[in-house]
PDB file of C-alpha atoms in Angstrom:
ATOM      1  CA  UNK A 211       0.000   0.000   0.000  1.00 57.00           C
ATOM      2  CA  UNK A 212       1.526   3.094  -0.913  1.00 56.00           C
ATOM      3  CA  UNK A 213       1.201   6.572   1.200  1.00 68.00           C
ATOM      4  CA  UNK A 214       0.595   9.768  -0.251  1.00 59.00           C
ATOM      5  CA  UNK A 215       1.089  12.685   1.479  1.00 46.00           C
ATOM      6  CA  UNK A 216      -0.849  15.767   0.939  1.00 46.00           C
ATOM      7  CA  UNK A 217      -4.681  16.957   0.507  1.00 45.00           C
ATOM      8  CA  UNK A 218      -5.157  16.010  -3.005  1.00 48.00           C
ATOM      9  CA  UNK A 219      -6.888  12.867  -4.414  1.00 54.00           C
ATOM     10  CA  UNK A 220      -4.473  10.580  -5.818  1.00 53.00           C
ATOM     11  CA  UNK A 221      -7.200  10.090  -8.668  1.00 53.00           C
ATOM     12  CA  UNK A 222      -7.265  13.464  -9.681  1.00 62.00           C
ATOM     13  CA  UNK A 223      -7.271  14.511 -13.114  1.00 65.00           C
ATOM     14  CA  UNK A 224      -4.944  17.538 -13.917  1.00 65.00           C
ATOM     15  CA  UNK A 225      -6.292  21.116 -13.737  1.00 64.00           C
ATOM     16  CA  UNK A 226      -7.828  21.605 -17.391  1.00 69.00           C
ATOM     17  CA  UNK A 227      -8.714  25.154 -17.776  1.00 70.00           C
ATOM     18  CA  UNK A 228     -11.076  26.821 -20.431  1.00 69.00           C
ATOM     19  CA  UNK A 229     -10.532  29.466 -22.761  1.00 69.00           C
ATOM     20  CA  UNK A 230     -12.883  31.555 -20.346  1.00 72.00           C
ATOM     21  CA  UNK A 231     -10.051  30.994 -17.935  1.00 70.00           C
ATOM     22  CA  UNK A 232     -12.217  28.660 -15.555  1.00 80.00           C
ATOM     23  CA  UNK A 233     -11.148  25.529 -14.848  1.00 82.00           C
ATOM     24  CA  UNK A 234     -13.319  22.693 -16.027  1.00 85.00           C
ATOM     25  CA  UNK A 235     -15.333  20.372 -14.146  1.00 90.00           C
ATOM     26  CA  UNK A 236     -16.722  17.379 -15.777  1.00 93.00           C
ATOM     27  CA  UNK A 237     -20.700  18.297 -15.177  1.00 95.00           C
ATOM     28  CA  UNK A 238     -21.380  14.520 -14.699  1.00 97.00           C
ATOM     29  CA  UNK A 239     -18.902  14.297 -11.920  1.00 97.00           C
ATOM     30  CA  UNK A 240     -20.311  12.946  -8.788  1.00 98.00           C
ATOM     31  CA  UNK A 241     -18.332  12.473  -5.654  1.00 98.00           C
ATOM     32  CA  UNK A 242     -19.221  11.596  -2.284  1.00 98.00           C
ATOM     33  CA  UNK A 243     -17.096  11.100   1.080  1.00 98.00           C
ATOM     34  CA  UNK A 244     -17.990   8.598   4.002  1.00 98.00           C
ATOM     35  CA  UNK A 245     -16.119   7.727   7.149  1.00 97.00           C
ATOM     36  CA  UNK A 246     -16.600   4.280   8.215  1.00 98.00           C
ATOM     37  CA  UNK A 247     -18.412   3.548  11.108  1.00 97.00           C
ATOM     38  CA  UNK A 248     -18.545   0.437  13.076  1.00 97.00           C
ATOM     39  CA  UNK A 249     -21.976  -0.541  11.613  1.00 96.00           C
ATOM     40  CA  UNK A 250     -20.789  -0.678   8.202  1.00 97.00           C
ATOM     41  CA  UNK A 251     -18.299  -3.338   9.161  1.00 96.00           C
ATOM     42  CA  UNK A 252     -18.076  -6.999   8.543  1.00 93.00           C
ATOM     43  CA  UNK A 253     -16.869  -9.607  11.490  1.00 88.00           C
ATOM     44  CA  UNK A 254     -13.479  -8.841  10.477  1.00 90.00           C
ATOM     45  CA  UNK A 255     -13.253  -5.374  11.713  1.00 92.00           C
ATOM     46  CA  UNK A 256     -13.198  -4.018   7.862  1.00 96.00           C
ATOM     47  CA  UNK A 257     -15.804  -2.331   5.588  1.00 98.00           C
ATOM     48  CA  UNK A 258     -17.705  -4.208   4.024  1.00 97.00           C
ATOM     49  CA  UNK A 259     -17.577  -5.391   0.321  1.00 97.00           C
ATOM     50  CA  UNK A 260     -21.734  -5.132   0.222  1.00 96.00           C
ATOM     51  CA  UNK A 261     -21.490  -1.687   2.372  1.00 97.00           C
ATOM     52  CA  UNK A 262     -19.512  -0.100  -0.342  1.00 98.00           C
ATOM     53  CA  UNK A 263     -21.043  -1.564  -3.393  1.00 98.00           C
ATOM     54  CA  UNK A 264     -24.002   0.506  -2.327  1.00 97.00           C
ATOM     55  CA  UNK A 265     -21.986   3.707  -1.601  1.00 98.00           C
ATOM     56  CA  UNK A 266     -20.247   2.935  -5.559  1.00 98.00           C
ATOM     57  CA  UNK A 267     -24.031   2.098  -6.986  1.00 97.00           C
ATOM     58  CA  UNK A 268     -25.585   5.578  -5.453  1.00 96.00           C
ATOM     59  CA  UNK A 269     -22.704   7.578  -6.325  1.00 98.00           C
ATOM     60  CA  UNK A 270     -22.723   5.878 -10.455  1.00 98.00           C
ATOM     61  CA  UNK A 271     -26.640   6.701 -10.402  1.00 97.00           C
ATOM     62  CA  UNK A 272     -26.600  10.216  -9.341  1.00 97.00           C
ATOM     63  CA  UNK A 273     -23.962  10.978 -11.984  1.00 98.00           C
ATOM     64  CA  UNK A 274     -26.357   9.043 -14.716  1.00 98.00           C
ATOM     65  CA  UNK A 275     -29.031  10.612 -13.701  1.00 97.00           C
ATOM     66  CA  UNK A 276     -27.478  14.161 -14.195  1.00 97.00           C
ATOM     67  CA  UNK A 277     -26.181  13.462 -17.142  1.00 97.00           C
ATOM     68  CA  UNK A 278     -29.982  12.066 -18.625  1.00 96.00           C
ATOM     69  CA  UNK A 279     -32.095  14.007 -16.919  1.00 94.00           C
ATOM     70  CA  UNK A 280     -34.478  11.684 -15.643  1.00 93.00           C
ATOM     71  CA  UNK A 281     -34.500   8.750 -13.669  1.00 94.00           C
ATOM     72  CA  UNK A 282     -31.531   6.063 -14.238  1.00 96.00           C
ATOM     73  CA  UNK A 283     -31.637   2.322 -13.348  1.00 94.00           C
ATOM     74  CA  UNK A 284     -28.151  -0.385 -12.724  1.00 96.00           C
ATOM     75  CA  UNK A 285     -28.461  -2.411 -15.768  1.00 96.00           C
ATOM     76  CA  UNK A 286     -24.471  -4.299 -14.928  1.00 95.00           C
ATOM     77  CA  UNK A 287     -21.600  -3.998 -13.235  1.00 96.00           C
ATOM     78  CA  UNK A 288     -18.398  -5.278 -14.751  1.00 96.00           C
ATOM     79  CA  UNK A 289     -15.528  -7.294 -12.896  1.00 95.00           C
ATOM     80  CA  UNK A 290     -14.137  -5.361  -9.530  1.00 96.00           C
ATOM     81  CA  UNK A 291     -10.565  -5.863  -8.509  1.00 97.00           C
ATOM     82  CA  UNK A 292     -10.584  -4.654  -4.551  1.00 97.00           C
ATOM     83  CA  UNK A 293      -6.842  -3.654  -3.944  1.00 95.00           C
ATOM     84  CA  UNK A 294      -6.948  -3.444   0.118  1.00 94.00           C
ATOM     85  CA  UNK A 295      -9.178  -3.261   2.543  1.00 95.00           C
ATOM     86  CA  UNK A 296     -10.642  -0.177   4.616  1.00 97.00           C
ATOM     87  CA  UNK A 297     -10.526  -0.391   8.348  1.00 96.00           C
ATOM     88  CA  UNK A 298     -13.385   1.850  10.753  1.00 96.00           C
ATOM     89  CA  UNK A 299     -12.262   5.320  11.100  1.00 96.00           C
ATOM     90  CA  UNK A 300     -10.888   5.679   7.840  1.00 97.00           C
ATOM     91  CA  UNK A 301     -12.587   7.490   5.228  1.00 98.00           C
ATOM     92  CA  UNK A 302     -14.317   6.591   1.640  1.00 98.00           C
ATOM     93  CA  UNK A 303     -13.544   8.625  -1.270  1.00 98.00           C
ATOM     94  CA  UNK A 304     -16.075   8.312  -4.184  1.00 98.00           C
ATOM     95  CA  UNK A 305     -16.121   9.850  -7.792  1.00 98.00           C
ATOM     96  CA  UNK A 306     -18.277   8.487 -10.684  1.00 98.00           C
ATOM     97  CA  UNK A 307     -18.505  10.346 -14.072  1.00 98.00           C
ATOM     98  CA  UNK A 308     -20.272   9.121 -17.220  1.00 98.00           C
ATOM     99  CA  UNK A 309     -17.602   8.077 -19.815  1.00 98.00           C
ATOM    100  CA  UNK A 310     -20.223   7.399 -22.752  1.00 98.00           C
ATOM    101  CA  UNK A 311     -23.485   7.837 -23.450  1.00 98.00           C
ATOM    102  CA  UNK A 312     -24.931   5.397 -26.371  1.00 96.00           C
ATOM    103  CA  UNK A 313     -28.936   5.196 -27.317  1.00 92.00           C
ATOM    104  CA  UNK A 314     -30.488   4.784 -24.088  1.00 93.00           C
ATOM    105  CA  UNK A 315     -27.219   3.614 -22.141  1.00 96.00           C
ATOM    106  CA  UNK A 316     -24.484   5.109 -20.352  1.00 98.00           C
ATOM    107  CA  UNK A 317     -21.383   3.638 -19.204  1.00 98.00           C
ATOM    108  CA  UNK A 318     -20.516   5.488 -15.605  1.00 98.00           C
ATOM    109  CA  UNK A 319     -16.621   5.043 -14.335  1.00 98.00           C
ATOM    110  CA  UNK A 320     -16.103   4.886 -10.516  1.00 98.00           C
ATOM    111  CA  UNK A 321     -13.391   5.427  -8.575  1.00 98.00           C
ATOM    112  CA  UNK A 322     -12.410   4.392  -4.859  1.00 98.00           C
ATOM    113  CA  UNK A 323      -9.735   5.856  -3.187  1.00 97.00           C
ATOM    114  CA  UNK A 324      -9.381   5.883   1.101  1.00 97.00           C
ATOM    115  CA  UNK A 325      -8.085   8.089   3.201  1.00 95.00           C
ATOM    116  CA  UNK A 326      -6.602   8.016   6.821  1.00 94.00           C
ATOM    117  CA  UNK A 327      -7.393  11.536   8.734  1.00 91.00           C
ATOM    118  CA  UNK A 328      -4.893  10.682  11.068  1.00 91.00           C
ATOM    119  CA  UNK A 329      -1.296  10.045   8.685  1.00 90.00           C
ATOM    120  CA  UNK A 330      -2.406  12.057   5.895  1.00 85.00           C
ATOM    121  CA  UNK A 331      -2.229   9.007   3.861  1.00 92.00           C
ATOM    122  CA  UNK A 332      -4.120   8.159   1.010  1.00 94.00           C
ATOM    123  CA  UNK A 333      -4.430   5.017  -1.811  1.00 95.00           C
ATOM    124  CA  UNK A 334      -6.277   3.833  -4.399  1.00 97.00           C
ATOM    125  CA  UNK A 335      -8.886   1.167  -3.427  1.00 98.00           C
ATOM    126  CA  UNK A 336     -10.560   0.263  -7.146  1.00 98.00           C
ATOM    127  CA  UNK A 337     -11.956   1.160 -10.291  1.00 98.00           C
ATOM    128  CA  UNK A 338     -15.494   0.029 -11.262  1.00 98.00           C
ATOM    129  CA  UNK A 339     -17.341   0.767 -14.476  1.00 98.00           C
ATOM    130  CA  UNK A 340     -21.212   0.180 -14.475  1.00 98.00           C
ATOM    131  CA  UNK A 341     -23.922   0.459 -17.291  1.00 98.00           C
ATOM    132  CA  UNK A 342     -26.974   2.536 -16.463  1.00 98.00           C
ATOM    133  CA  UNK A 343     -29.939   2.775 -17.866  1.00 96.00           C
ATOM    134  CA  UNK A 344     -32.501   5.101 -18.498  1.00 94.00           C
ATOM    135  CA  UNK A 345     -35.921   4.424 -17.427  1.00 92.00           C
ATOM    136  CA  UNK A 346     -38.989   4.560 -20.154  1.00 87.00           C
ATOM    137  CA  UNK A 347     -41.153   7.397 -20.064  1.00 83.00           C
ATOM    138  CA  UNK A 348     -44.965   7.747 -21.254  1.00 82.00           C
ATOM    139  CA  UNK A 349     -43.095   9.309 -25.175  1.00 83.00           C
ATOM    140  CA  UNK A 350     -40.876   5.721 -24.959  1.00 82.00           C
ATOM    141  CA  UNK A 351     -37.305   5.158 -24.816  1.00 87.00           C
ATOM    142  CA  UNK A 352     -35.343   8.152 -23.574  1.00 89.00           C
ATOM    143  CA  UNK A 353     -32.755   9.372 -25.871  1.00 91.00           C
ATOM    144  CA  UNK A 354     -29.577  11.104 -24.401  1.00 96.00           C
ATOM    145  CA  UNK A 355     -27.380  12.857 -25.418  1.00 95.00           C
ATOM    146  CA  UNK A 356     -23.829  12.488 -26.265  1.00 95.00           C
ATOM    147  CA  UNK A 357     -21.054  13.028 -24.190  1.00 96.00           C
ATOM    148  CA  UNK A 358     -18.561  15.279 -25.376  1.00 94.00           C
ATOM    149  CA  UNK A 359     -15.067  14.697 -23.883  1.00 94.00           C
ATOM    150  CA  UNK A 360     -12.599  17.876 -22.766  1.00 91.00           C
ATOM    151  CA  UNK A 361      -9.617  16.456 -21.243  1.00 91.00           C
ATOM    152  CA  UNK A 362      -7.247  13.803 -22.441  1.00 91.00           C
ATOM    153  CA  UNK A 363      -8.610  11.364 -19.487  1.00 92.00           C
ATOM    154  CA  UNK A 364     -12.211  12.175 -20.692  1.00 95.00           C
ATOM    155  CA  UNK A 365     -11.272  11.425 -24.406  1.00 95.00           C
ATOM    156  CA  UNK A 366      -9.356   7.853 -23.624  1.00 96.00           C
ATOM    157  CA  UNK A 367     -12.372   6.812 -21.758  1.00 96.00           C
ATOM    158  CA  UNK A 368     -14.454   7.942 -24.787  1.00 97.00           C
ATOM    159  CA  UNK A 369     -13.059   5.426 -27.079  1.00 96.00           C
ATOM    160  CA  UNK A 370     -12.232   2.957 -24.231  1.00 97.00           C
ATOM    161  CA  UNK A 371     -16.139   2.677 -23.361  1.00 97.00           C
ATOM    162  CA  UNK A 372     -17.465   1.506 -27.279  1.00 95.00           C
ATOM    163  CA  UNK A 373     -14.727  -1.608 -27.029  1.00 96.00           C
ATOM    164  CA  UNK A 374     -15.846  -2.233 -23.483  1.00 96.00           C
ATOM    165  CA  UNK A 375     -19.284  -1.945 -24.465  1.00 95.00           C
ATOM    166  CA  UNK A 376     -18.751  -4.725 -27.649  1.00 95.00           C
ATOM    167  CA  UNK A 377     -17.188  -6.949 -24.896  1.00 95.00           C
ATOM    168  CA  UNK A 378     -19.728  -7.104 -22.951  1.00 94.00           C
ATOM    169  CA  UNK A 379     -22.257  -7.930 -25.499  1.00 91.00           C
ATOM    170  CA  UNK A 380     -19.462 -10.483 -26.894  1.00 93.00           C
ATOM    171  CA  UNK A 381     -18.751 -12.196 -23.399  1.00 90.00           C
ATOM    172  CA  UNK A 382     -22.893 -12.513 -22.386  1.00 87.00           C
ATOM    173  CA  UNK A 383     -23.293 -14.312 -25.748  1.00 89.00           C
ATOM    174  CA  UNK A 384     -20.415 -16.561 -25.276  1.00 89.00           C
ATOM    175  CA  UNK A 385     -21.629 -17.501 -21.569  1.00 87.00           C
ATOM    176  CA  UNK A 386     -24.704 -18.361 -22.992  1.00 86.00           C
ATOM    177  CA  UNK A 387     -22.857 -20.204 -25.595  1.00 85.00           C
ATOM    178  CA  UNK A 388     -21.260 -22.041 -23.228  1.00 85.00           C
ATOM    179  CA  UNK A 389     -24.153 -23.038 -21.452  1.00 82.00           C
ATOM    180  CA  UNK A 390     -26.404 -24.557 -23.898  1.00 80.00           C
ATOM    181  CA  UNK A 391     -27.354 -28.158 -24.520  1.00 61.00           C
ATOM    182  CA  UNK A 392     -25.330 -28.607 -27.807  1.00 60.00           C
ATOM    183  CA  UNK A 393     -22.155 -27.289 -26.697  1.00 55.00           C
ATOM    184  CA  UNK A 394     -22.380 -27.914 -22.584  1.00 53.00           C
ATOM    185  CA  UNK A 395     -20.053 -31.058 -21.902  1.00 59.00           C
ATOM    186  CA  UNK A 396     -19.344 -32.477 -18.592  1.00 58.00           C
ATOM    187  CA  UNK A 397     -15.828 -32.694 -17.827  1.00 57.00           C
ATOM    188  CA  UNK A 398     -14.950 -36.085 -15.444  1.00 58.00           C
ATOM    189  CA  UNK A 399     -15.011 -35.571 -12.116  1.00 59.00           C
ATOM    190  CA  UNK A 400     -12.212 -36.160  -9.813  1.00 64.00           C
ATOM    191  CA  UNK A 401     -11.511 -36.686  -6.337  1.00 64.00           C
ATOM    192  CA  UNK A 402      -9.679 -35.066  -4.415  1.00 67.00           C
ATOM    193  CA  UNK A 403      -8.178 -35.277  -0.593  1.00 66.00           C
ATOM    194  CA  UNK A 404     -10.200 -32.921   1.800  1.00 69.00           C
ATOM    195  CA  UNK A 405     -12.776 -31.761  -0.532  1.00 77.00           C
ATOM    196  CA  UNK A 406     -15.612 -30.304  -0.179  1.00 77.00           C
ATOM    197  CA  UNK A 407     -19.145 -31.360  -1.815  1.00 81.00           C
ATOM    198  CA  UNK A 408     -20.427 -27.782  -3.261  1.00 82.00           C
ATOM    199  CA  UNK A 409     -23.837 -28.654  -1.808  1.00 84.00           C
ATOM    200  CA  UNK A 410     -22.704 -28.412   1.412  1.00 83.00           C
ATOM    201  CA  UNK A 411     -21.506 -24.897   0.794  1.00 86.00           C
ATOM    202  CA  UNK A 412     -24.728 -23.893  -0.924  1.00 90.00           C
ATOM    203  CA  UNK A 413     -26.481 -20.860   0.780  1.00 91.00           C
ATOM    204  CA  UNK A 414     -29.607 -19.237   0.035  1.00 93.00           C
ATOM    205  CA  UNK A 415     -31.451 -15.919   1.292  1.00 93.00           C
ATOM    206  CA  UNK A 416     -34.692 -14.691   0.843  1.00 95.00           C
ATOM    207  CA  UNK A 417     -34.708 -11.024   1.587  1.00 94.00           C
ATOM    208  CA  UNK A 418     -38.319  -8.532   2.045  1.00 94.00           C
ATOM    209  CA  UNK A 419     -37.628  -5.073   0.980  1.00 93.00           C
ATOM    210  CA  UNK A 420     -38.122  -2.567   3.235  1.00 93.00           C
ATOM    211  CA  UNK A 421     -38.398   0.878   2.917  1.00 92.00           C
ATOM    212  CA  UNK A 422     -34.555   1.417   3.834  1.00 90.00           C
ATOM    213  CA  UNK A 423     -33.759  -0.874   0.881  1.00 92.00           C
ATOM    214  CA  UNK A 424     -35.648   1.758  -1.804  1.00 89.00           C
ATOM    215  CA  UNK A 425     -34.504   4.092  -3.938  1.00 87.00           C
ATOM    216  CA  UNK A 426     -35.714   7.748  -4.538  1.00 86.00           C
ATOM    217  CA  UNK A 427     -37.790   5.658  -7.104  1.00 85.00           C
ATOM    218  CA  UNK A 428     -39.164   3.541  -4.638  1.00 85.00           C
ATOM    219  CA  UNK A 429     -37.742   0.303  -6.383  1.00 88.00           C
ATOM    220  CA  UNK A 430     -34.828  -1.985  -4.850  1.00 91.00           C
ATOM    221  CA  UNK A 431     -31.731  -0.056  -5.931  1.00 87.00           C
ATOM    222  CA  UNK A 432     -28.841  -2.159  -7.796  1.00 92.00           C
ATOM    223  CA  UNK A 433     -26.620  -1.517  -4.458  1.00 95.00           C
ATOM    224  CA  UNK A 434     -28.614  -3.191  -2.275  1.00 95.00           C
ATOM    225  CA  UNK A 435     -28.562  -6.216  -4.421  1.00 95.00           C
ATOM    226  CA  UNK A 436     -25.278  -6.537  -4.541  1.00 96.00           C
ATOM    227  CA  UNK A 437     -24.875  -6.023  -1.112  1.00 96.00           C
ATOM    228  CA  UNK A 438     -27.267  -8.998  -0.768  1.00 96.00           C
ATOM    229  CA  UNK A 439     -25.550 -11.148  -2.602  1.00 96.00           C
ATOM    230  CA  UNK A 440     -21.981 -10.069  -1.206  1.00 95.00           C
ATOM    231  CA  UNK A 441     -23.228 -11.435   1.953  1.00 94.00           C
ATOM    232  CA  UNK A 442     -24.589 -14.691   0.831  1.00 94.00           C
ATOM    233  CA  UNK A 443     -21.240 -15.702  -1.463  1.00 94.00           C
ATOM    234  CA  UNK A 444     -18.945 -14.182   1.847  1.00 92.00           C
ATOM    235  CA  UNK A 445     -21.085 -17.314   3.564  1.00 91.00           C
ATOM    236  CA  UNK A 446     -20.546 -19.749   1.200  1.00 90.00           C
ATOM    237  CA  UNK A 447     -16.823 -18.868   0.804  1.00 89.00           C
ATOM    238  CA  UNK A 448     -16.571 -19.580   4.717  1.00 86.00           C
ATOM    239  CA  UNK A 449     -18.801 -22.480   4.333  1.00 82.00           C
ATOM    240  CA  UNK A 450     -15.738 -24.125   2.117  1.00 76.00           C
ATOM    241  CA  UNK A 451     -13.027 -22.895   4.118  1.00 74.00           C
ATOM    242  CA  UNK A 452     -14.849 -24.143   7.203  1.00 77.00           C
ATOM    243  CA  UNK A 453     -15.574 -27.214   6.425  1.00 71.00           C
ATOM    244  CA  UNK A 454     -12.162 -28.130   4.472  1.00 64.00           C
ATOM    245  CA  UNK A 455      -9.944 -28.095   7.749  1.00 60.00           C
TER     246      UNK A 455
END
C-alpha cells in the first residue's frame, strides 16, 4: 500500500482550464465522502464489500441521472478488482462520471480511493465501471445525449467505453454459448483429498424489501442487491473454508 502525502486525491485529473479561464469540471462528476463507522463493518473489523457496493451504486446513479435528466436504473456492473481493505475510522472517497453515453445507455466510471485523517495518507482502493440505464417514459425510450469529452482522461475513456461496451455484449453471448445443450459437456469428475461437496456450501437468502432498501424511485436499488448477494457468497466462501480443515 503506498502513502501519499498531501490533501489532493491521488485520482485526480490535472487542472484543465477553459478558454474563459475557468477551470473545467466534468458536469457529470459525482463524488461523495464517508467515514466508516462500526456498523458498516463486517466480522473482520473491515468495511464491508456489500457496504460499499451501495456507496459505488448511489454515487454511479446520481452521476447518470445528471447526465440524462431523468431517472436512471443499474443495468451491470463489470468485474471489480478490490486492492486493500478499509478499516473503521478511515474514510471513503467516491467519484463516478459518465464516460459514454450510447442510445439509451451510459457507461458510468467509478473510482475508490481511502483516506486516513490521522497520517495524511491516502491510496487507491478500485476502479469500477457500471452500465446505467434510463428508465422509459410515457413518449418511450429516452434518448440522451452524447457526451462530449474535454480532457485527455475524458477522451481515452471515450473510445475505451465503445470496445468495453462490444465486450460485454461479446462475453454474455459466449456464456450463454457455453451453457447450452449442444455445446455444454461435462468434464470427469475427480476426487480429491479434503474436498468439499459444493452442496454443502450452498447458501440461500430470501430477503423482504423494506423501505430502507428503496430508492428515490421507490424500487430496490442495484446496491442493495449486490450487497445482498456479497453477503450470501462471503457465507458460502466460509462455508468451504470451514468445512475443508
Amino acid at each position: 500500500m503506498s502513502c501519499e502525502k498531501g490533501d489532493g486525491d491521488p485520482m485526480e485529473d490535472p487542472l484543465f482550464i477553459l478558454e474563459s479561464g475557468e477551470v473545467y469540471r466534468n458536469p457529470t462528476e459525482v463524488k461523495m465522502s464517508q467515514i466508516v463507522m462500526p456498523c458498516h463493518a463486517n466480522h473482520c473489523g473491515e468495511l464491508s464489500v456489500g457496504q460499499l457496493l451501495k456507496w459505488m451504486d448511489s454515487t454511479a446513479c446520481l452521476s447518470a441521472e445528471r447526465h440524462a435528466g431523468s431517472p436512471c436504473i443499474t443495468a451491470s456492473v463489470d468485474d471489480i478488482h478490490f486492492e486493500h481493505t478499509i478499516g473503521v475510522g478511515q474514510v471513503v472517497n467516491i467519484k463516478a462520471k459518465v464516460n459514454r453515453a450510447f442510445t439509451s445507455s451510459m457507461e458510468v466510471g467509478i473510482t475508490v480511493s481511502c483516506e486516513d485523517l490521522f497520517s495524511s495518507c491516502q491510496w487507491n482502493v478500485c476502479n469500477a465501471f457500471a452500465t446505467f440505464v434510463a428508465r422509459r417514459t410515457e413518449e418511450g425510450k429516452v434518448q440522451l445525449k452524447q457526451v462530449i469529452p474535454r480532457t485527455q482522461t475524458e477522451q481515452m475513456e471515450y473510445s475505451i467505453a465503445a470496445e468495453r461496451r462490444r465486450m460485454r455484449l461479446t462475453h454474455a453471448e459466449i456464456i450463454t454459448d457455453l451453457l447450452s445443450s449442444n455445446t455444454a459437456q461435462l468434464g470427469e469428475c475427480q476426487e480429491y483429498q479434503g474436498a468439499v461437496s459444493a452442496e454443502r456450501t450452498r447458501v440461500e437468502s430470501v430477503e423482504l424489501v423494506l423501505p430502507p432498501h428503496a430508492n428515490h424511485q421507490v424500487s430496490t436499488f442495484g446496491g442493495q442487491i449486490m450487497a445482498w448477494m456479497e453477503n450470501v457468497a462471503t457465507i458460502a466462501a466460509w462455508c468451504t473454508l470451514c468445512l475443508g480443515q
